Amino acid sequence: MLQNLLELLKHLNDKLLVGGPVVILLGLMSILAITIIVAKLMQFRAVGISDFRAAREALSLYRAGNAPSALAATRRSRSPVARVARRTLELKHRQSLPEPQMREEIMQYGADILEQLRSHLRTLEVIASLAPLLGLFGTVLGMIEAFQALQAAGNQVNPALLSGGIWQALLTTAVGLGVAMPVMVALSWFEGLVDRQAQEMDSIVTRIFILDPSQVDTDADMDSDDAFVYRRPVI
């Protein structure tokens, strides 16, 4: 079994090397893309990217008039939405800022979190866009070489010479598409997850702000070690 696998890998390696430097470059791009995809999967899993339960529970508790329990609920999750909900509740409890500045502060805080989630997605987008073009570029170069060889053969034309050059040229296009398609799928999925976070953040923050403060019990102790302290920007 192992011997068959090694032979298959050697066969694939030989085929790819026939494609020349373009295929080698595409191979390096695929390694980079796989590395980024694995890193993003680990990052999203670590932050609980799909965990909205804590934030929604906190919103329900806050709307019921129990602000301390709402804040405690947000601390049970590391999800981006829960973090934004916690920051919003802390700011509203302190009431040290006018509401427009408070909203701006929360918006910036949420934008920073989303930027972290979007890190390296631009690289995946470039790979997904560039890989097919590189494959086509390699094919064009291969076709030029094939017809140059055909011209050099003169009257001694061998059909195998042309067909062999063509399949070698088309190999780069196949590799380029093979790299681009899974990267595009992964990129679309990641972007969908981030967009869902942004929508959920906006929904939670808006619902907290539209609630009448007089309906909420803010007299209880809401202080914590990680409580937010507003820092004025340095001008």
PDB file of C-alpha atoms in Angstrom:
ATOM      1  CA  MET A   1       0.000   0.000   0.000  1.00  0.00           C
ATOM      2  CA  LEU A   2       2.734   2.449   0.996  1.00  0.00           C
ATOM      3  CA  GLN A   3       4.746   1.497  -2.060  1.00  0.00           C
ATOM      4  CA  ASN A   4       1.775   2.227  -4.338  1.00  0.00           C
ATOM      5  CA  LEU A   5       1.261   5.598  -2.676  1.00  0.00           C
ATOM      6  CA  LEU A   6       4.914   6.514  -3.124  1.00  0.00           C
ATOM      7  CA  GLU A   7       4.776   5.512  -6.777  1.00  0.00           C
ATOM      8  CA  LEU A   8       1.643   7.613  -7.275  1.00  0.00           C
ATOM      9  CA  LEU A   9       3.269  10.648  -5.641  1.00  0.00           C
ATOM     10  CA  LYS A  10       6.381  10.193  -7.781  1.00  0.00           C
ATOM     11  CA  HIS A  11       4.238   9.934 -10.911  1.00  0.00           C
ATOM     12  CA  LEU A  12       2.341  13.105 -10.014  1.00  0.00           C
ATOM     13  CA  ASN A  13       5.586  14.901  -9.212  1.00  0.00           C
ATOM     14  CA  ASP A  14       7.037  13.942 -12.598  1.00  0.00           C
ATOM     15  CA  LYS A  15       3.916  15.150 -14.371  1.00  0.00           C
ATOM     16  CA  LEU A  16       3.927  18.463 -12.533  1.00  0.00           C
ATOM     17  CA  LEU A  17       7.607  19.085 -13.203  1.00  0.00           C
ATOM     18  CA  VAL A  18       6.848  18.748 -16.916  1.00  0.00           C
ATOM     19  CA  GLY A  19       4.788  21.922 -16.592  1.00  0.00           C
ATOM     20  CA  GLY A  20       7.905  23.933 -15.819  1.00  0.00           C
ATOM     21  CA  PRO A  21       8.361  26.899 -13.478  1.00  0.00           C
ATOM     22  CA  VAL A  22       4.732  28.013 -13.757  1.00  0.00           C
ATOM     23  CA  VAL A  23       3.506  24.754 -12.230  1.00  0.00           C
ATOM     24  CA  ILE A  24       6.146  24.981  -9.511  1.00  0.00           C
ATOM     25  CA  LEU A  25       4.953  28.514  -8.711  1.00  0.00           C
ATOM     26  CA  LEU A  26       1.364  27.307  -8.588  1.00  0.00           C
ATOM     27  CA  GLY A  27       2.448  24.541  -6.244  1.00  0.00           C
ATOM     28  CA  LEU A  28       4.007  27.082  -3.889  1.00  0.00           C
ATOM     29  CA  MET A  29       0.834  29.167  -4.036  1.00  0.00           C
ATOM     30  CA  SER A  30      -1.238  26.114  -3.134  1.00  0.00           C
ATOM     31  CA  ILE A  31       0.977  25.432  -0.106  1.00  0.00           C
ATOM     32  CA  LEU A  32       0.528  29.049   1.021  1.00  0.00           C
ATOM     33  CA  ALA A  33      -3.240  28.816   0.528  1.00  0.00           C
ATOM     34  CA  ILE A  34      -3.490  25.580   2.531  1.00  0.00           C
ATOM     35  CA  THR A  35      -1.457  27.147   5.341  1.00  0.00           C
ATOM     36  CA  ILE A  36      -3.749  30.186   5.496  1.00  0.00           C
ATOM     37  CA  ILE A  37      -6.909  28.063   5.354  1.00  0.00           C
ATOM     38  CA  VAL A  38      -5.755  25.839   8.219  1.00  0.00           C
ATOM     39  CA  ALA A  39      -4.722  28.899  10.261  1.00  0.00           C
ATOM     40  CA  LYS A  40      -8.109  30.570   9.711  1.00  0.00           C
ATOM     41  CA  LEU A  41      -9.960  27.407  10.684  1.00  0.00           C
ATOM     42  CA  MET A  42      -7.993  27.264  13.923  1.00  0.00           C
ATOM     43  CA  GLN A  43      -8.575  30.980  14.574  1.00  0.00           C
ATOM     44  CA  PHE A  44     -12.326  30.766  13.941  1.00  0.00           C
ATOM     45  CA  ARG A  45     -12.638  27.682  16.125  1.00  0.00           C
ATOM     46  CA  ALA A  46     -10.689  29.349  18.946  1.00  0.00           C
ATOM     47  CA  VAL A  47     -12.978  32.410  19.021  1.00  0.00           C
ATOM     48  CA  GLY A  48     -16.221  30.439  18.615  1.00  0.00           C
ATOM     49  CA  ILE A  49     -17.122  32.064  15.331  1.00  0.00           C
ATOM     50  CA  SER A  50     -20.610  30.509  15.180  1.00  0.00           C
ATOM     51  CA  ASP A  51     -21.511  30.848  18.852  1.00  0.00           C
ATOM     52  CA  PHE A  52     -24.257  33.452  19.178  1.00  0.00           C
ATOM     53  CA  ARG A  53     -25.971  31.905  22.208  1.00  0.00           C
ATOM     54  CA  ALA A  54     -24.195  33.947  24.884  1.00  0.00           C
ATOM     55  CA  ALA A  55     -24.843  37.281  23.163  1.00  0.00           C
ATOM     56  CA  ARG A  56     -28.506  36.467  22.533  1.00  0.00           C
ATOM     57  CA  GLU A  57     -28.963  35.272  26.103  1.00  0.00           C
ATOM     58  CA  ALA A  58     -27.362  38.497  27.344  1.00  0.00           C
ATOM     59  CA  LEU A  59     -29.729  40.536  25.191  1.00  0.00           C
ATOM     60  CA  SER A  60     -32.748  38.684  26.599  1.00  0.00           C
ATOM     61  CA  LEU A  61     -31.554  39.244  30.166  1.00  0.00           C
ATOM     62  CA  TYR A  62     -30.876  42.918  29.492  1.00  0.00           C
ATOM     63  CA  ARG A  63     -34.304  43.426  27.949  1.00  0.00           C
ATOM     64  CA  ALA A  64     -35.770  41.723  31.030  1.00  0.00           C
ATOM     65  CA  GLY A  65     -34.115  44.367  33.194  1.00  0.00           C
ATOM     66  CA  ASN A  66     -31.246  42.259  34.549  1.00  0.00           C
ATOM     67  CA  ALA A  67     -28.096  44.041  33.368  1.00  0.00           C
ATOM     68  CA  PRO A  68     -25.613  42.304  35.741  1.00  0.00           C
ATOM     69  CA  SER A  69     -26.733  38.841  34.618  1.00  0.00           C
ATOM     70  CA  ALA A  70     -26.589  39.997  30.993  1.00  0.00           C
ATOM     71  CA  LEU A  71     -22.989  41.083  31.437  1.00  0.00           C
ATOM     72  CA  ALA A  72     -22.145  37.793  33.162  1.00  0.00           C
ATOM     73  CA  ALA A  73     -23.622  35.895  30.215  1.00  0.00           C
ATOM     74  CA  THR A  74     -21.321  37.647  27.758  1.00  0.00           C
ATOM     75  CA  ARG A  75     -18.286  36.567  29.794  1.00  0.00           C
ATOM     76  CA  ARG A  76     -19.109  32.910  29.194  1.00  0.00           C
ATOM     77  CA  SER A  77     -18.129  33.132  25.539  1.00  0.00           C
ATOM     78  CA  ARG A  78     -15.099  34.335  23.599  1.00  0.00           C
ATOM     79  CA  SER A  79     -17.110  34.880  20.442  1.00  0.00           C
ATOM     80  CA  PRO A  80     -16.742  38.242  18.673  1.00  0.00           C
ATOM     81  CA  VAL A  81     -20.446  39.006  19.087  1.00  0.00           C
ATOM     82  CA  ALA A  82     -20.306  38.324  22.833  1.00  0.00           C
ATOM     83  CA  ARG A  83     -17.261  40.578  23.175  1.00  0.00           C
ATOM     84  CA  VAL A  84     -19.021  43.443  21.410  1.00  0.00           C
ATOM     85  CA  ALA A  85     -22.144  42.910  23.509  1.00  0.00           C
ATOM     86  CA  ARG A  86     -20.036  43.005  26.684  1.00  0.00           C
ATOM     87  CA  ARG A  87     -18.332  46.229  25.624  1.00  0.00           C
ATOM     88  CA  THR A  88     -21.720  47.798  24.852  1.00  0.00           C
ATOM     89  CA  LEU A  89     -23.181  46.822  28.210  1.00  0.00           C
ATOM     90  CA  GLU A  90     -20.136  48.134  30.069  1.00  0.00           C
ATOM     91  CA  LEU A  91     -20.249  51.470  28.296  1.00  0.00           C
ATOM     92  CA  LYS A  92     -23.973  51.869  28.842  1.00  0.00           C
ATOM     93  CA  HIS A  93     -23.554  51.052  32.534  1.00  0.00           C
ATOM     94  CA  ARG A  94     -20.793  53.627  33.023  1.00  0.00           C
ATOM     95  CA  GLN A  95     -22.619  56.293  30.986  1.00  0.00           C
ATOM     96  CA  SER A  96     -19.406  58.312  30.877  1.00  0.00           C
ATOM     97  CA  LEU A  97     -19.889  59.232  27.226  1.00  0.00           C
ATOM     98  CA  PRO A  98     -22.691  60.790  25.181  1.00  0.00           C
ATOM     99  CA  GLU A  99     -24.550  58.215  23.121  1.00  0.00           C
ATOM    100  CA  PRO A 100     -23.049  59.265  19.732  1.00  0.00           C
ATOM    101  CA  GLN A 101     -19.510  58.870  21.105  1.00  0.00           C
ATOM    102  CA  MET A 102     -20.503  55.617  22.759  1.00  0.00           C
ATOM    103  CA  ARG A 103     -21.784  54.243  19.468  1.00  0.00           C
ATOM    104  CA  GLU A 104     -18.610  55.386  17.710  1.00  0.00           C
ATOM    105  CA  GLU A 105     -16.444  53.657  20.301  1.00  0.00           C
ATOM    106  CA  ILE A 106     -18.388  50.413  19.962  1.00  0.00           C
ATOM    107  CA  MET A 107     -18.312  50.646  16.187  1.00  0.00           C
ATOM    108  CA  GLN A 108     -14.538  51.008  16.228  1.00  0.00           C
ATOM    109  CA  TYR A 109     -14.176  48.143  18.678  1.00  0.00           C
ATOM    110  CA  GLY A 110     -16.294  45.877  16.467  1.00  0.00           C
ATOM    111  CA  ALA A 111     -14.394  46.984  13.354  1.00  0.00           C
ATOM    112  CA  ASP A 112     -11.093  46.021  14.981  1.00  0.00           C
ATOM    113  CA  ILE A 113     -12.437  42.547  15.767  1.00  0.00           C
ATOM    114  CA  LEU A 114     -13.745  42.091  12.218  1.00  0.00           C
ATOM    115  CA  GLU A 115     -10.398  43.202  10.809  1.00  0.00           C
ATOM    116  CA  GLN A 116      -8.693  40.451  12.800  1.00  0.00           C
ATOM    117  CA  LEU A 117     -11.162  37.921  11.422  1.00  0.00           C
ATOM    118  CA  ARG A 118     -10.557  39.149   7.870  1.00  0.00           C
ATOM    119  CA  SER A 119      -6.765  38.936   8.174  1.00  0.00           C
ATOM    120  CA  HIS A 120      -5.111  37.062   5.269  1.00  0.00           C
ATOM    121  CA  LEU A 121      -8.399  36.671   3.383  1.00  0.00           C
ATOM    122  CA  ARG A 122      -7.073  39.166   0.868  1.00  0.00           C
ATOM    123  CA  THR A 123      -4.160  36.820   0.197  1.00  0.00           C
ATOM    124  CA  LEU A 124      -6.577  33.965  -0.517  1.00  0.00           C
ATOM    125  CA  GLU A 125      -8.492  36.253  -2.880  1.00  0.00           C
ATOM    126  CA  VAL A 126      -5.302  37.076  -4.783  1.00  0.00           C
ATOM    127  CA  ILE A 127      -4.391  33.387  -5.058  1.00  0.00           C
ATOM    128  CA  ALA A 128      -7.872  32.445  -6.277  1.00  0.00           C
ATOM    129  CA  SER A 129      -7.741  35.197  -8.928  1.00  0.00           C
ATOM    130  CA  LEU A 130      -4.134  34.772  -9.984  1.00  0.00           C
ATOM    131  CA  ALA A 131      -3.893  30.964 -10.192  1.00  0.00           C
ATOM    132  CA  PRO A 132      -6.071  30.549 -13.343  1.00  0.00           C
ATOM    133  CA  LEU A 133      -4.236  33.424 -15.050  1.00  0.00           C
ATOM    134  CA  LEU A 134      -0.875  31.852 -14.261  1.00  0.00           C
ATOM    135  CA  GLY A 135      -2.163  28.547 -15.591  1.00  0.00           C
ATOM    136  CA  LEU A 136      -3.286  30.196 -18.824  1.00  0.00           C
ATOM    137  CA  PHE A 137       0.036  32.014 -19.074  1.00  0.00           C
ATOM    138  CA  GLY A 138       1.873  28.698 -18.763  1.00  0.00           C
ATOM    139  CA  THR A 139      -0.341  27.183 -21.433  1.00  0.00           C
ATOM    140  CA  VAL A 140       0.409  30.012 -23.850  1.00  0.00           C
ATOM    141  CA  LEU A 141       4.142  29.628 -23.253  1.00  0.00           C
ATOM    142  CA  GLY A 142       3.865  25.864 -23.748  1.00  0.00           C
ATOM    143  CA  MET A 143       1.950  26.273 -27.003  1.00  0.00           C
ATOM    144  CA  ILE A 144       4.604  28.678 -28.287  1.00  0.00           C
ATOM    145  CA  GLU A 145       7.318  26.136 -27.532  1.00  0.00           C
ATOM    146  CA  ALA A 146       5.299  23.352 -29.179  1.00  0.00           C
ATOM    147  CA  PHE A 147       4.824  25.265 -32.430  1.00  0.00           C
ATOM    148  CA  GLN A 148       8.466  26.353 -32.404  1.00  0.00           C
ATOM    149  CA  ALA A 149       9.455  22.687 -32.190  1.00  0.00           C
ATOM    150  CA  LEU A 150       7.011  21.899 -34.999  1.00  0.00           C
ATOM    151  CA  GLN A 151       8.537  24.618 -37.179  1.00  0.00           C
ATOM    152  CA  ALA A 152      12.048  23.407 -36.451  1.00  0.00           C
ATOM    153  CA  ALA A 153      11.085  19.883 -37.541  1.00  0.00           C
ATOM    154  CA  GLY A 154      10.375  21.153 -41.060  1.00  0.00           C
ATOM    155  CA  ASN A 155       9.155  18.395 -43.343  1.00  0.00           C
ATOM    156  CA  GLN A 156       9.917  15.767 -40.716  1.00  0.00           C
ATOM    157  CA  VAL A 157       6.722  16.548 -38.845  1.00  0.00           C
ATOM    158  CA  ASN A 158       5.850  14.095 -36.085  1.00  0.00           C
ATOM    159  CA  PRO A 159       2.265  14.405 -34.787  1.00  0.00           C
ATOM    160  CA  ALA A 160       3.439  13.072 -31.424  1.00  0.00           C
ATOM    161  CA  LEU A 161       5.736  16.081 -31.100  1.00  0.00           C
ATOM    162  CA  LEU A 162       2.817  18.505 -31.384  1.00  0.00           C
ATOM    163  CA  SER A 163       0.394  16.526 -29.240  1.00  0.00           C
ATOM    164  CA  GLY A 164       2.990  16.032 -26.530  1.00  0.00           C
ATOM    165  CA  GLY A 165       3.705  19.750 -26.411  1.00  0.00           C
ATOM    166  CA  ILE A 166       0.012  20.597 -26.265  1.00  0.00           C
ATOM    167  CA  TRP A 167      -0.821  18.343 -23.312  1.00  0.00           C
ATOM    168  CA  GLN A 168       2.180  19.641 -21.427  1.00  0.00           C
ATOM    169  CA  ALA A 169       0.983  23.176 -22.070  1.00  0.00           C
ATOM    170  CA  LEU A 170      -2.582  22.426 -20.995  1.00  0.00           C
ATOM    171  CA  LEU A 171      -1.274  20.911 -17.763  1.00  0.00           C
ATOM    172  CA  THR A 172      -0.567  24.375 -16.372  1.00  0.00           C
ATOM    173  CA  THR A 173      -4.164  25.469 -16.959  1.00  0.00           C
ATOM    174  CA  ALA A 174      -5.457  22.363 -15.200  1.00  0.00           C
ATOM    175  CA  VAL A 175      -3.173  22.973 -12.217  1.00  0.00           C
ATOM    176  CA  GLY A 176      -4.160  26.649 -12.061  1.00  0.00           C
ATOM    177  CA  LEU A 177      -7.854  25.791 -11.993  1.00  0.00           C
ATOM    178  CA  GLY A 178      -7.202  23.022  -9.466  1.00  0.00           C
ATOM    179  CA  VAL A 179      -5.580  25.555  -7.129  1.00  0.00           C
ATOM    180  CA  ALA A 180      -8.130  28.319  -7.655  1.00  0.00           C
ATOM    181  CA  MET A 181     -11.397  26.423  -7.192  1.00  0.00           C
ATOM    182  CA  PRO A 182     -10.953  25.095  -3.625  1.00  0.00           C
ATOM    183  CA  VAL A 183      -9.367  28.387  -2.538  1.00  0.00           C
ATOM    184  CA  MET A 184     -12.376  30.281  -3.888  1.00  0.00           C
ATOM    185  CA  VAL A 185     -14.756  27.980  -2.013  1.00  0.00           C
ATOM    186  CA  ALA A 186     -12.832  28.449   1.245  1.00  0.00           C
ATOM    187  CA  LEU A 187     -12.654  32.219   0.737  1.00  0.00           C
ATOM    188  CA  SER A 188     -16.399  32.475   0.110  1.00  0.00           C
ATOM    189  CA  TRP A 189     -17.125  30.458   3.247  1.00  0.00           C
ATOM    190  CA  PHE A 190     -14.797  32.542   5.423  1.00  0.00           C
ATOM    191  CA  GLU A 191     -16.236  35.804   4.132  1.00  0.00           C
ATOM    192  CA  GLY A 192     -19.748  34.535   4.808  1.00  0.00           C
ATOM    193  CA  LEU A 193     -18.820  33.769   8.413  1.00  0.00           C
ATOM    194  CA  VAL A 194     -17.310  37.234   8.907  1.00  0.00           C
ATOM    195  CA  ASP A 195     -20.314  38.950   7.309  1.00  0.00           C
ATOM    196  CA  ARG A 196     -22.599  37.000   9.640  1.00  0.00           C
ATOM    197  CA  GLN A 197     -20.576  38.268  12.597  1.00  0.00           C
ATOM    198  CA  ALA A 198     -20.918  41.871  11.412  1.00  0.00           C
ATOM    199  CA  GLN A 199     -24.685  41.505  10.950  1.00  0.00           C
ATOM    200  CA  GLU A 200     -25.140  39.899  14.370  1.00  0.00           C
ATOM    201  CA  MET A 201     -22.987  42.549  16.070  1.00  0.00           C
ATOM    202  CA  ASP A 202     -25.041  45.339  14.520  1.00  0.00           C
ATOM    203  CA  SER A 203     -28.291  43.657  15.526  1.00  0.00           C
ATOM    204  CA  ILE A 204     -27.248  43.092  19.156  1.00  0.00           C
ATOM    205  CA  VAL A 205     -25.852  46.618  19.636  1.00  0.00           C
ATOM    206  CA  THR A 206     -28.897  48.255  18.054  1.00  0.00           C
ATOM    207  CA  ARG A 207     -31.321  46.307  20.272  1.00  0.00           C
ATOM    208  CA  ILE A 208     -29.358  47.226  23.394  1.00  0.00           C
ATOM    209  CA  PHE A 209     -29.406  50.924  22.517  1.00  0.00           C
ATOM    210  CA  ILE A 210     -33.077  51.137  21.647  1.00  0.00           C
ATOM    211  CA  LEU A 211     -34.064  49.735  25.050  1.00  0.00           C
ATOM    212  CA  ASP A 212     -35.324  52.332  27.509  1.00  0.00           C
ATOM    213  CA  PRO A 213     -32.608  52.674  30.192  1.00  0.00           C
ATOM    214  CA  SER A 214     -35.261  53.205  32.862  1.00  0.00           C
ATOM    215  CA  GLN A 215     -36.359  49.591  32.361  1.00  0.00           C
ATOM    216  CA  VAL A 216     -32.931  48.205  33.212  1.00  0.00           C
ATOM    217  CA  ASP A 217     -31.519  47.612  36.679  1.00  0.00           C
ATOM    218  CA  THR A 218     -28.097  49.279  36.511  1.00  0.00           C
ATOM    219  CA  ASP A 219     -27.588  49.736  40.230  1.00  0.00           C
ATOM    220  CA  ALA A 220     -26.086  46.293  40.753  1.00  0.00           C
ATOM    221  CA  ASP A 221     -22.348  45.793  40.654  1.00  0.00           C
ATOM    222  CA  MET A 222     -21.162  45.287  37.074  1.00  0.00           C
ATOM    223  CA  ASP A 223     -17.449  45.888  37.634  1.00  0.00           C
ATOM    224  CA  SER A 224     -14.950  43.238  36.596  1.00  0.00           C
ATOM    225  CA  ASP A 225     -11.256  42.784  36.056  1.00  0.00           C
ATOM    226  CA  ASP A 226     -11.688  43.152  32.338  1.00  0.00           C
ATOM    227  CA  ALA A 227     -14.114  46.044  32.513  1.00  0.00           C
ATOM    228  CA  PHE A 228     -13.712  48.550  29.734  1.00  0.00           C
ATOM    229  CA  VAL A 229     -11.917  51.812  30.450  1.00  0.00           C
ATOM    230  CA  TYR A 230     -12.436  54.503  27.849  1.00  0.00           C
ATOM    231  CA  ARG A 231      -9.256  56.044  26.514  1.00  0.00           C
ATOM    232  CA  ARG A 232      -9.433  59.308  24.656  1.00  0.00           C
ATOM    233  CA  PRO A 233      -7.527  59.320  21.376  1.00  0.00           C
ATOM    234  CA  VAL A 234      -4.258  61.185  21.380  1.00  0.00           C
ATOM    235  CA  ILE A 235      -4.489  64.177  19.064  1.00  0.00           C
TER     236      ILE A 235
END
